[in-house]
XYZ file of C-alpha atoms in Angstrom:
108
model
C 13.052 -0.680 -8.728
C 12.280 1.729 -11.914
C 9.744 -1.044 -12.944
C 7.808 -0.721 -9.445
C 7.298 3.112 -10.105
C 6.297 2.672 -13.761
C 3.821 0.658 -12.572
C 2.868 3.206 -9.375
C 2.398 6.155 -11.389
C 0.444 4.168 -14.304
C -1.494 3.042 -11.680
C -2.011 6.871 -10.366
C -3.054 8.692 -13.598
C -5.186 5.278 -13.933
C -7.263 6.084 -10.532
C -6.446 9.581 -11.379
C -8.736 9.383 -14.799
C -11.692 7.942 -13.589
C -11.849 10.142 -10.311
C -12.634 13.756 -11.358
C -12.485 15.252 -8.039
C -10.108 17.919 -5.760
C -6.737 16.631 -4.839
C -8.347 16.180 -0.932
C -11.124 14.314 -2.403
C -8.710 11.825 -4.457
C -6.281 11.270 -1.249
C -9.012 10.411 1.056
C -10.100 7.973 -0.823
C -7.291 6.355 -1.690
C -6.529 6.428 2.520
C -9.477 4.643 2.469
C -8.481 2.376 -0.106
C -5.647 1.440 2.046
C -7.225 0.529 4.740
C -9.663 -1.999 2.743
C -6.624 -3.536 1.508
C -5.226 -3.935 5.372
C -8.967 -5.314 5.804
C -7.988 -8.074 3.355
C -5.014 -8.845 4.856
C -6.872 -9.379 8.286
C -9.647 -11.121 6.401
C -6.451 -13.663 5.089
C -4.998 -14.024 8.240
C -8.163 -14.709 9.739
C -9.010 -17.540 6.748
C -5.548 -19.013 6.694
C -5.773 -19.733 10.680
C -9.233 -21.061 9.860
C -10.798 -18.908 13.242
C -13.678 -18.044 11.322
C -16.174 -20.882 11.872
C -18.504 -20.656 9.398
C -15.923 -20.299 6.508
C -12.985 -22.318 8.150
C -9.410 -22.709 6.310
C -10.844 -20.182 3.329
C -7.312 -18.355 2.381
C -3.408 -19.420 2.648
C -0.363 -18.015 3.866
C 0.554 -16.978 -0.117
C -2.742 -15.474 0.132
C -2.053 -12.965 3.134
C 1.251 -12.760 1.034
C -0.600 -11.737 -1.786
C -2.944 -9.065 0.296
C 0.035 -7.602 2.212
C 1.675 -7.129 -1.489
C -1.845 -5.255 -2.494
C -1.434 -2.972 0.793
C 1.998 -2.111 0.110
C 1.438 -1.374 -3.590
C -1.801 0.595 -2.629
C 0.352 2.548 -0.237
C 2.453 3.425 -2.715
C 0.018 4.810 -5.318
C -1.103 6.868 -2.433
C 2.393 8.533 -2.023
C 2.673 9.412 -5.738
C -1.122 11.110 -5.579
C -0.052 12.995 -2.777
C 2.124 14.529 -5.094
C 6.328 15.458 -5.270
C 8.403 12.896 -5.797
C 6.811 9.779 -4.034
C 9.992 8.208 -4.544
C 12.283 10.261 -3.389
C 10.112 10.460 -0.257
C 9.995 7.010 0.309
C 13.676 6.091 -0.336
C 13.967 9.437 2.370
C 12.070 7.277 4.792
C 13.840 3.937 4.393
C 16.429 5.978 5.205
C 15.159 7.691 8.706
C 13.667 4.573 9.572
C 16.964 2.613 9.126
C 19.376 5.157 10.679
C 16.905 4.833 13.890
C 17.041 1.315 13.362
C 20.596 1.369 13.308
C 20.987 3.390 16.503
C 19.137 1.424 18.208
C 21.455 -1.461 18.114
C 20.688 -5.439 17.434
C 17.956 -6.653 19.432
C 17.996 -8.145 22.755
């Protein structure tokens, strides 16, 4: 897991460097940048059930795999410019969100 946010925060003072603007400014657009990347998920999805007619079976199930990676990892350099500890926040989450899981009992 330490290589995941080596790679997260070199990725951050890497968009970081060649994006002098506020803090606001730099967060937005990395929102932004997340949604894209869900955008190429969809786009995947869409090409691996071949529904788009003109392009047909374009992409494959390791290729939504692939864009679903990019949204995650784009997600997470978008916690660490947000600023703190993005991994202490995250682990945090994983937490809340399993605890409710967890209450919640198995499925039905």
């Amino acid at each position: 897991m330490d290589e995941i946010w080596e790679t997260v925060n070199s990725l951050k003072k890497t968009v970081d460097s060649h994006f002098q603007r506020s803090d606001e400014m730099r967060w937005t657009v990395q929102a932004l940048k997340l949604q894209e990347e869900a955008g190429e998920v969809a786009e995947a999805v869409i090409g691996a059930l071949g529904a788009n007619p003109r392009k047909g079976h374009s992409h494959t199930w390791d290729d939504v795999r692939k864009e679903a990676c990019d949204v995650a990892l784009t997600a997470l350099v978008l916690l660490a410019r947000l600023g703190g500890d993005p991994r202490w926040f995250f682990e945090e989450h994983v937490r809340a969100v399993a605890a409710r899981a967890a209450q919640k009992g198995p499925a039905a």
